Structure formats: structure tokens, C-alpha cells
Short mmCIF file of C-alpha atoms in Angstrom, two decimals:
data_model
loop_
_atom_site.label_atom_id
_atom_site.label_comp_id
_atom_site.label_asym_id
_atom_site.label_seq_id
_atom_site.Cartn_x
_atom_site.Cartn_y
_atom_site.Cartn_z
CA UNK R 1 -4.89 25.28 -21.05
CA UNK R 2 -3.27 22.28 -19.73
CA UNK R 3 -4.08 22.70 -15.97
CA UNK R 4 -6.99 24.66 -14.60
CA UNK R 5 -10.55 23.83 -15.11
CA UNK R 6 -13.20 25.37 -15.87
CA UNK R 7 -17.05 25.06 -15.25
CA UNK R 8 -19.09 22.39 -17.92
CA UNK R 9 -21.77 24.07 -19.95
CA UNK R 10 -23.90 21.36 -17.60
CA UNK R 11 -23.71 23.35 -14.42
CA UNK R 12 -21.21 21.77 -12.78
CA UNK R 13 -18.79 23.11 -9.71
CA UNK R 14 -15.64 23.93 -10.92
CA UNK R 15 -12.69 22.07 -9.69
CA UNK R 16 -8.81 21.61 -10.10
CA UNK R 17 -7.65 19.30 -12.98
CA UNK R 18 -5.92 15.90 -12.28
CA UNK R 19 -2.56 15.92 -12.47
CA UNK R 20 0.35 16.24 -10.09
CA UNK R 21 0.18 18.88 -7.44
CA UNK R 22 3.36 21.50 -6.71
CA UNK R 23 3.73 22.36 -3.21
CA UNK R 24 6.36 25.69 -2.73
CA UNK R 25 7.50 26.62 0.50
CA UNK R 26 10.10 26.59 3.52
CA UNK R 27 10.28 22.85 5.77
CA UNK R 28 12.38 23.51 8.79
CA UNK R 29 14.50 21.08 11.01
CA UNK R 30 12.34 20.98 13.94
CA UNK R 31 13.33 20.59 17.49
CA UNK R 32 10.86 19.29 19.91
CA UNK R 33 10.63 18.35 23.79
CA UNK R 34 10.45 14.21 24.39
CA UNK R 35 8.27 13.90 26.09
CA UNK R 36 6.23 17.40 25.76
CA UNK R 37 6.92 19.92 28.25
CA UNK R 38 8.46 23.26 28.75
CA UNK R 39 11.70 23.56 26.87
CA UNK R 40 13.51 24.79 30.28
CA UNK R 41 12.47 21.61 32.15
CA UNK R 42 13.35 19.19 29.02
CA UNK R 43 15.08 16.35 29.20
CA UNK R 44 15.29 15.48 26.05
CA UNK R 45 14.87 16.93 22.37
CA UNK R 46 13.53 14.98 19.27
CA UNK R 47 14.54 15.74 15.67
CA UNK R 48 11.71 15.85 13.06
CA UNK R 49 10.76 18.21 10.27
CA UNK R 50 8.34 21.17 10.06
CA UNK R 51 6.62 23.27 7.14
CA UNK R 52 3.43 24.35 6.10
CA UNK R 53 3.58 23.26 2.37
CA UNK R 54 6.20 20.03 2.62
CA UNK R 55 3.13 18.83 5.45
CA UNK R 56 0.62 19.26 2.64
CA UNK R 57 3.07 17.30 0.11
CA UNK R 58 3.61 14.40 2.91
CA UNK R 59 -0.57 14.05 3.02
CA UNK R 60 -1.47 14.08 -0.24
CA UNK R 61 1.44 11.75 -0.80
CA UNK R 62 -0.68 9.75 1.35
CA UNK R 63 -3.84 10.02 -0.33
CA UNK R 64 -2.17 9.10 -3.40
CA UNK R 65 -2.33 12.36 -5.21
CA UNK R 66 1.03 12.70 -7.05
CA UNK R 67 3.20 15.87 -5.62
CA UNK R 68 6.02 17.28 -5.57
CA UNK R 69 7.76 19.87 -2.72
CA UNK R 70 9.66 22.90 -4.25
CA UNK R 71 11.83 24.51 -1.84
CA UNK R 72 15.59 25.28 -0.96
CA UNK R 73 17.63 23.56 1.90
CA UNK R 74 21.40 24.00 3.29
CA UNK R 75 23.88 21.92 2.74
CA UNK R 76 24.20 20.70 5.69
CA UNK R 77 22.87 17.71 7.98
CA UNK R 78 19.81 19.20 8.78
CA UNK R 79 19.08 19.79 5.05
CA UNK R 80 20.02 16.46 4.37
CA UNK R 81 17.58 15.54 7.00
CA UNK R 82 14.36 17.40 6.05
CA UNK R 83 15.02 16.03 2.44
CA UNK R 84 15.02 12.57 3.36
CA UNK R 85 11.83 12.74 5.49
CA UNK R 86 9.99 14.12 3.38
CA UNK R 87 11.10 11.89 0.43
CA UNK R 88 10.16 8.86 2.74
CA UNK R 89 6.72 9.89 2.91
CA UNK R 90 6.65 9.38 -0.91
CA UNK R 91 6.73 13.32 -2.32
CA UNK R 92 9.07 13.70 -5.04
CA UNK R 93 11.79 16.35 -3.65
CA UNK R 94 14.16 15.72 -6.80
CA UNK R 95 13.45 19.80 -7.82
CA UNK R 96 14.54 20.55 -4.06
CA UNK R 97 17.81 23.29 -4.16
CA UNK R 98 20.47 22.82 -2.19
CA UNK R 99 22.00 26.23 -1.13
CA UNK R 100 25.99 25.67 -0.18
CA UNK R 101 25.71 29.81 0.75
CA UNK R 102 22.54 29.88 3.03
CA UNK R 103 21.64 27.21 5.81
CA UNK R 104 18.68 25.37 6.49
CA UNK R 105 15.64 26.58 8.83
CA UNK R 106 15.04 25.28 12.85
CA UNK R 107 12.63 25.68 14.92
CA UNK R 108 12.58 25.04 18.31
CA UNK R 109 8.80 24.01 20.22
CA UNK R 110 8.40 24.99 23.22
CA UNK R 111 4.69 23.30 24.84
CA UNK R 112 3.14 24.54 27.77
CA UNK R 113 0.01 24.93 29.85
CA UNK R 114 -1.65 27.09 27.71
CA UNK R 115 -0.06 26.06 24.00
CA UNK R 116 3.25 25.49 22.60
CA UNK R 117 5.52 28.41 21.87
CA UNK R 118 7.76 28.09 18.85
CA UNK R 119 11.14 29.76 18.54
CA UNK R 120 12.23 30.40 14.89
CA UNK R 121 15.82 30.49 13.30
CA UNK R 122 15.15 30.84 9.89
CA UNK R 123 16.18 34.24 8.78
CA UNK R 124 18.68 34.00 5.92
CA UNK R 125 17.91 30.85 5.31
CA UNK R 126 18.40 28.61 2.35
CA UNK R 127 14.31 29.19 1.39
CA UNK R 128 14.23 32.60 2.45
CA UNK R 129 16.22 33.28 -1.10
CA UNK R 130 13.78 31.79 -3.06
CA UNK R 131 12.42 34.22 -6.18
CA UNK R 132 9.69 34.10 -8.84
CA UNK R 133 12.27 32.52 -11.18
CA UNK R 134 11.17 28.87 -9.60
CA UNK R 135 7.87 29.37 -11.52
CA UNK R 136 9.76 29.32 -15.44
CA UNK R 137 10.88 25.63 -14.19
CA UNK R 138 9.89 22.11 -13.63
CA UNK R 139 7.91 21.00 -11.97
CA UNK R 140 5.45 24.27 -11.73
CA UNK R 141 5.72 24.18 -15.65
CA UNK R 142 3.33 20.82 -15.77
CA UNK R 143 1.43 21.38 -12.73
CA UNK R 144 -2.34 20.74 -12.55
CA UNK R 145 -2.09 22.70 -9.26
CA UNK R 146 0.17 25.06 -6.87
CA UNK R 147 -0.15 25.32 -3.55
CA UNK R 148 1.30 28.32 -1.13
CA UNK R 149 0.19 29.56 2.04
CA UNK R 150 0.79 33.14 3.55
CA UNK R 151 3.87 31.98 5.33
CA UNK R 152 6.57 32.23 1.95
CA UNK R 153 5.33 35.61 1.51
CA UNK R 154 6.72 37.15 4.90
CA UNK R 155 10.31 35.03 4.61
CA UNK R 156 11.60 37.82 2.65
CA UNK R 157 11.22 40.27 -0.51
CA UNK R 158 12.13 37.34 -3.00
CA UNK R 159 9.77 35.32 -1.70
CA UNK R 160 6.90 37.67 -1.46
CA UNK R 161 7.39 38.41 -5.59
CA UNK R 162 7.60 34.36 -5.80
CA UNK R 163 4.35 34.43 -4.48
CA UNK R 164 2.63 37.54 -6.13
CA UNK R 165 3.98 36.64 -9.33
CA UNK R 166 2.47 33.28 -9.15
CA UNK R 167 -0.92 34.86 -8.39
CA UNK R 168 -0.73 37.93 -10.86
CA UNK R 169 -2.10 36.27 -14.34
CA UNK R 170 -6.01 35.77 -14.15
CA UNK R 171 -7.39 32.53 -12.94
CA UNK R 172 -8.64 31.96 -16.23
CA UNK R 173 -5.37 32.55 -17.93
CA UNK R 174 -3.34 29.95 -15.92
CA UNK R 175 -1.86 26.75 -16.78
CA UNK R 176 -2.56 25.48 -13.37
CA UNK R 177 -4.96 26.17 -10.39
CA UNK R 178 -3.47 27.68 -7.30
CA UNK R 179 -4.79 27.03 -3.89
CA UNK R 180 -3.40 29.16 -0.81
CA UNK R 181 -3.49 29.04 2.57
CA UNK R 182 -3.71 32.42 4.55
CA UNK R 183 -1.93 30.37 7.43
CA UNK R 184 -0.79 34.12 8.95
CA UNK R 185 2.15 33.97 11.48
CA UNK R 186 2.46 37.22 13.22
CA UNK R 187 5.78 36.96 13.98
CA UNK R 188 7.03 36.93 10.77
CA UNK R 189 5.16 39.96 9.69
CA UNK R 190 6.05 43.67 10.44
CA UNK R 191 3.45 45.17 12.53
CA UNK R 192 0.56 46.58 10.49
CA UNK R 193 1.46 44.65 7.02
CA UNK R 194 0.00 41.21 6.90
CA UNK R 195 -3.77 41.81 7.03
CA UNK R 196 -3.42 44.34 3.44
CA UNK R 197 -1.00 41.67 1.55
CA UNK R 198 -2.86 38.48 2.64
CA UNK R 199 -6.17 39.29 1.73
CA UNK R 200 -4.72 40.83 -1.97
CA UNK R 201 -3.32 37.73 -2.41
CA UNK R 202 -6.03 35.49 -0.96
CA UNK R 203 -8.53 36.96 -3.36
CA UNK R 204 -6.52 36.13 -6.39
CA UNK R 205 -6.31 32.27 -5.88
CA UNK R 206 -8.62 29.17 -6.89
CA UNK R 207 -8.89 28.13 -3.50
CA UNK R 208 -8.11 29.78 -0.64
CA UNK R 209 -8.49 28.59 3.05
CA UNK R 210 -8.61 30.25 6.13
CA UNK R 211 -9.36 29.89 9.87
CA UNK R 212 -12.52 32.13 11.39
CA UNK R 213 -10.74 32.78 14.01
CA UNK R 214 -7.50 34.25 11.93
CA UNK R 215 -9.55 36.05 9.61
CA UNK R 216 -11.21 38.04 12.87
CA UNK R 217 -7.83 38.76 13.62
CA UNK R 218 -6.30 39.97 10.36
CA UNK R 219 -9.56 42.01 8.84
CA UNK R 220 -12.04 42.37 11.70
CA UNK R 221 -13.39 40.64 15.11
CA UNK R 222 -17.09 40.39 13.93
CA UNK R 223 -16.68 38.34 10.51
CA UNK R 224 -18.63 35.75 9.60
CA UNK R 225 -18.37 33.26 6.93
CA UNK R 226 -20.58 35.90 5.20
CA UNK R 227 -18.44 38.49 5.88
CA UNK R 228 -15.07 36.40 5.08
CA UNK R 229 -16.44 35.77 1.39
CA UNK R 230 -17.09 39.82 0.90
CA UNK R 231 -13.86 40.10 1.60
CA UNK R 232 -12.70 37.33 -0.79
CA UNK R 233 -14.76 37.18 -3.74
CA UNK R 234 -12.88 35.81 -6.58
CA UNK R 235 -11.64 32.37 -5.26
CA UNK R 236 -13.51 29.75 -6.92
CA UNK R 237 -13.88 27.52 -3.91
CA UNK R 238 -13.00 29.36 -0.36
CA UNK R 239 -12.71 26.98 2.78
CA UNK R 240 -13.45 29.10 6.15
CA UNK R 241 -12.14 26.59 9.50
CA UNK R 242 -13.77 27.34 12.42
CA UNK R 243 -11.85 25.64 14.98
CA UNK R 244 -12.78 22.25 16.09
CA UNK R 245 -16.63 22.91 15.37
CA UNK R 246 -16.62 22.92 11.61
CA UNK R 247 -15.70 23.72 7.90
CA UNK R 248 -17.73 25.66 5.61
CA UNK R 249 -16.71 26.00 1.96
CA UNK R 250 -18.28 28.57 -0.19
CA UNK R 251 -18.31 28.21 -4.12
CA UNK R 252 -21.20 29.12 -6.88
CA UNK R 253 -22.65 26.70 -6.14
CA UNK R 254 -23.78 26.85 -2.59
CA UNK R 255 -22.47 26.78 0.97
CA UNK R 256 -21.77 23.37 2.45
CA UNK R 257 -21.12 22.85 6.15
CA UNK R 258 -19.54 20.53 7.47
CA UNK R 259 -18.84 19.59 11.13
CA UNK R 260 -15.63 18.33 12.77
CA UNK R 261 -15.05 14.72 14.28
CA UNK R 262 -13.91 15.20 17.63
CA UNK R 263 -11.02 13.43 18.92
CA UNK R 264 -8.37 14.02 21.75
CA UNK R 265 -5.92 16.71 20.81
CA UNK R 266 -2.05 15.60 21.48
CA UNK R 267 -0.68 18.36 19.28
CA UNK R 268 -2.79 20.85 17.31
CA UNK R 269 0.31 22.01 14.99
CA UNK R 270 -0.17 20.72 11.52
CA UNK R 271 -3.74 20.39 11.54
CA UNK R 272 -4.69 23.00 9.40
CA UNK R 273 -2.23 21.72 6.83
CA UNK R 274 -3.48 17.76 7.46
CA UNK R 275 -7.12 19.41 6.41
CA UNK R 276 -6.28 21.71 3.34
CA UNK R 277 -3.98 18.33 2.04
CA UNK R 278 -7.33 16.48 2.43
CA UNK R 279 -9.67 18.99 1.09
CA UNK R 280 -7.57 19.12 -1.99
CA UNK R 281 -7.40 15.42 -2.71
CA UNK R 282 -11.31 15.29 -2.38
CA UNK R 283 -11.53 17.69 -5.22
CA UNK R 284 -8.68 15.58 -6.92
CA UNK R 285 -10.73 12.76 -6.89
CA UNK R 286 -13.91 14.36 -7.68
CA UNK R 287 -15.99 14.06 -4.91
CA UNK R 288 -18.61 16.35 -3.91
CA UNK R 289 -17.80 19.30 -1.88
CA UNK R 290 -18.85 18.28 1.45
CA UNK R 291 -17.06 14.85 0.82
CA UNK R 292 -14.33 17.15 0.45
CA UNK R 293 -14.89 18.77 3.52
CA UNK R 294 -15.07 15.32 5.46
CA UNK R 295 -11.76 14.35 3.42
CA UNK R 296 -10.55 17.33 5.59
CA UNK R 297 -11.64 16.80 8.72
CA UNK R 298 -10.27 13.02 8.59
CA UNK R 299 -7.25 14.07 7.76
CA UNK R 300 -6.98 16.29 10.29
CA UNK R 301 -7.44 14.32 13.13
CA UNK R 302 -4.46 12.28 11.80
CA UNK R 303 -2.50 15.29 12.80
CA UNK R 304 -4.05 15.69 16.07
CA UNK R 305 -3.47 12.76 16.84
CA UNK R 306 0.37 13.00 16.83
CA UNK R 307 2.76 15.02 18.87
CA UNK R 308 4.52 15.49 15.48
CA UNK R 309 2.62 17.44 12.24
CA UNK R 310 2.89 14.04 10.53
CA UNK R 311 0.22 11.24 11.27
CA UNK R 312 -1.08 7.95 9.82
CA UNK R 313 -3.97 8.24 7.77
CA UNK R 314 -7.23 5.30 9.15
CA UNK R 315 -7.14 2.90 6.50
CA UNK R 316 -8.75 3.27 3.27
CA UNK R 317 -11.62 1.39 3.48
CA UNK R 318 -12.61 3.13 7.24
CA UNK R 319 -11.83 6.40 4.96
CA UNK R 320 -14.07 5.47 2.50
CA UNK R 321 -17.34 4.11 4.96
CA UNK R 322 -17.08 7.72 6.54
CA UNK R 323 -17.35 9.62 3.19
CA UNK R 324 -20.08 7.66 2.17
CA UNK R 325 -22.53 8.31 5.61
CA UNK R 326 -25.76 9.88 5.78
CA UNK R 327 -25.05 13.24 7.14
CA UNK R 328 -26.72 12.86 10.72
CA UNK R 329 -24.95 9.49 11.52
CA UNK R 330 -21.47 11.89 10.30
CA UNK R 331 -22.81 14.63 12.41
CA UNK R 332 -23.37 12.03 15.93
CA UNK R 333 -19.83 10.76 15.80
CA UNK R 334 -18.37 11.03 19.11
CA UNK R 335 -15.23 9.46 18.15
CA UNK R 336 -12.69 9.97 15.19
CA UNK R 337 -12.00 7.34 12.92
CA UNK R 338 -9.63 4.50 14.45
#
């Protein structure tokens, strides 16, 4: 195999290969209020780029794992657009389609009192025709590692195969790891359908993360971290995200907690993929598990931190101090990094 790894005969936890990372999935043109506030009362509207999978591309861009963002996009300005953005942040986007038949995705934010709303316009859109034919060509042939979340496989038929194709052959029979985020957005899902086809698929991946409070949602109200790995017992490594408090990832080797640095929230969109880009660079770079974990949380407050899902990362040596602390002076930060 050229990609996945396997276990060492000395006991060690398994983890991806180096190598570039392939991130598949739908980035929208993004409209958002400037300055936030309900879209009725807005003044003004900012143009910027959204998506699950091109956000995890921009981070560990940023972390300087090598990655590249596989998707579709109109031809047309707002195409054009997302490309370029995303390019800038230093993720190769040379495999990117251009679709002259099918436009490019927008959504529209909405924030408010009690969250931001986001309106979608994405159906028939240049990603939505993706199919599992992407994953016979570059770059997914010579990746160390794919990453998906639960989000391509509600776009539409095409892309759900994309995605269950990609998971079908046995870990151990890959040429590359695959990592997936259960990132479930009910709105995109028919009513009753998402909780069955995102746990199948879930449980067929390296490493999986999910949110405590999503898997209550999708597969029960009283699950624990316990109770999320009984439900998910063949991923390798799985990375349960409860909230602001903490991350706990589960693997044969153990259970390693790890708590959350608080920081003010400007915008929590984009979090979750700031802290799965950061997790996965940690096991990139071959540091322990809970380093990984902290890799996460620091990147994740460089999302918060932004009204945008896009954030600058503290610089390297800060980043490197905090994953190197004794675990109670990590645990009494107040503050995030600066």
C-alpha cells in the first residue's frame, strides 16, 4: 500500500501516512451581513467563501500539510471567486472542475439573537453533479489521505455513491486513509434518512469526528462518548466534540481528553472544520494524540475568532509552547492563544 498505515509490531497507535491530503466537497459563494445582524435590517453584504472540506484544505494549508480541494464550480464569477480564495490560502485547486452547464453554490447568513440562520441555493449546482468517477483520478490516486464530511452525501444521488464508494473497500485494503466528518445538516436531508446513512458511513472510515451534541440528535439523546464508540466501532481513531468544554478521541489505545481553550466567540461557523483540519495535521506530524487534540482546539479558536470560517493561525512558535505544556497549566488557561 502506498497510503494508509498500519500499526508497528512495537505497539504503536496507528496513524495516517505522510503525504498530501485530498479534501472532496462543495465551497459555496457566501453572502454575509457587514457588520453582523439580521439580514432584513442589513446594510450591507460581504462576499467570502464557504464549505466544509475547502475550510479544512485552507487550514491545513496553513499548518503546512500539503492538500489539495476536489470539487466542481460554475463558470461564472462566483466560481471564479471561490477558486481564487481558496488558491490564495495556498491549497492546490488545479483538479477543481469547472461546470459551463451547472452554476456555483450561495449561501446567504442570516445572524441573530439566538444564532445565525443560513439560507442555501445550491441545488443543481455545479458540485451537486459530482460522482464516484473523481476517485479513478488525480489527485485521490496518490493520496496519503481523503477527507469528506456528511454534507456531499445529502447534495444529491451522485454524490452520495461518490462518497459510499470511497468508503466501500476495507480500511486495510486502501491506498489512502479516509477521515470523515459526520458534520449533519438537517436541511439537506429528507426527514427520517440521515441518522441510518451517516452512521453506515461513519463506521467505515479511519477517522471519523463528530459533535456530542449531533450524535444525541441523529442516534439518541442519552449518548455518551461510550455510547458514541458502540455505535462506531471500526474507525481507527474517532474524535467526539463536546461543545466548547472538550474533545475526547477514542483509539486502541486509550481515551484521551482534552479540554477546550476558551475564548470570545465572534462566529461559531467553521469551527468544527478549523478543529478536524488541526486534529489531522497533529497526526500528520506525528504527535501524540492529545497533542492532536490541542492542535484542534488551537485551531479552532482561529475560527472563532473571525466573523468569517477563515482565521489566522497564533504564530508557530506560541503554537508550539502550548503543545508542549504540562497538562494542568493547558487545563487553567483562561485565555486562547494571542
Amino acid at each position: 500500500m502506498t497510503g494508509a498505515a498500519t500499526e508497528t509490531l512495537t505497539g504503536q497507535p496507528w496513524r495516517p501516512a505522510a503525504g498530501r491530503v485530498v479534501c472532496v466537497g462543495e465551497t459555496m459563494a457566501a453572502l454575509v451581513p457587514d457588520p453582523p445582524e439580521p439580514l432584513e435590517r442589513a446594510g450591507r453584504l460581504s462576499l467570502s467563501v464557504a464549505g466544509a472540506e475547502s475550510n479544512v484544505a485552507m487550514y491545513l494549508a496553513d499548518h503546512g500539510v500539503p492538500v489539495a480541494w476536489l470539487s466542481a464550480l460554475g463558470d461564472d464569477p462566483l466560481g471564479r471567486r471561490v477558486r481564487a480564495t481558496v488558491s490564495a490560502a495556498g491549497v492546490d485547486v488545479s483538479h477543481v472542475r469547472t461546470d459551463p452547464r451547472h452554476p456555483t453554490g450561495l449561501l446567504v447568513k442570516s445572524p441573530g439573537s439566538t444564532g445565525t440562520r443560513v439560507h442555501y441555493y445550491r441545488t443543481g449546482s455545479a458540485a451537486s453533479a459530482l460522482g464516484p468517477e473523481l476517485l479513478a483520478e488525480e489527485p485521490v490516486r496518490s493520496a496519503a489521505l481523503l477527507h469528506f464530511t456528511g454534507i456531499t452525501p445529502a447534495l444529491s444521488p451522485s454524490c452520495r455513491e461518490l462518497v459510499t464508494k470511497a468508503l466501500a473497500t476495507p480500511a486495510d485494503a486502501r491506498s489512502h486513509a479516509v477521515s470523515f466528518d459526520v458534520n449533519h445538516r438537517p436541511a439537506l436531508w429528507p426527514d427520517g434518512t440521515a441518522a441510518t446513512v451517516l452512521r453506515r458511513l461513519a463506521d467505515r472510515a479511519d477517522i471519523v469526528f463528530v459533535g456530542l451534541d449531533e450524535a444525541q440528535g441523529l442516534w439518541g439523546e442519552d449518548l455518551t462518548v461510550t455510547g458514541v464508540r458502540h455505535l462506531l466501532p471500526h474507525p481507527r481513531v474517532l474524535v467526539v466534540k463536546d461543545g466548547a468544554r472538550a474533545a475526547t478521541a477514542v483509539t486502541d489505545h486509550g481515551v484521551h481528553t482534552v479540554p477546550a481553550l476558551r475564548t470570545a466567540v465572534v462566529e461559531p461557523v467553521g469551527a468544527g472544520d478549523a478543529f478536524a483540519a488541526g486534529f489531522l495535521a497533529g497526526l500528520l506530524r506525528s504527535l501524540t494524540t492529545a497533542q492532536a487534540l490541542r492542535l484542534g482546539h488551537i485551531t479552532a479558536v482561529s475560527a472563532l475568532r473571525v466573523p468569517g470560517d477563515h482565521g489566522p493561525l497564533p504564530p508557530p512558535a506560541r503554537i508550539e509552547r502550548l503543545l508542549a505544556l504540562p497538562d494542568p497549566e493547558w487545563e487553567a488557561l483562561g485565555q486562547a492563544p494571542d
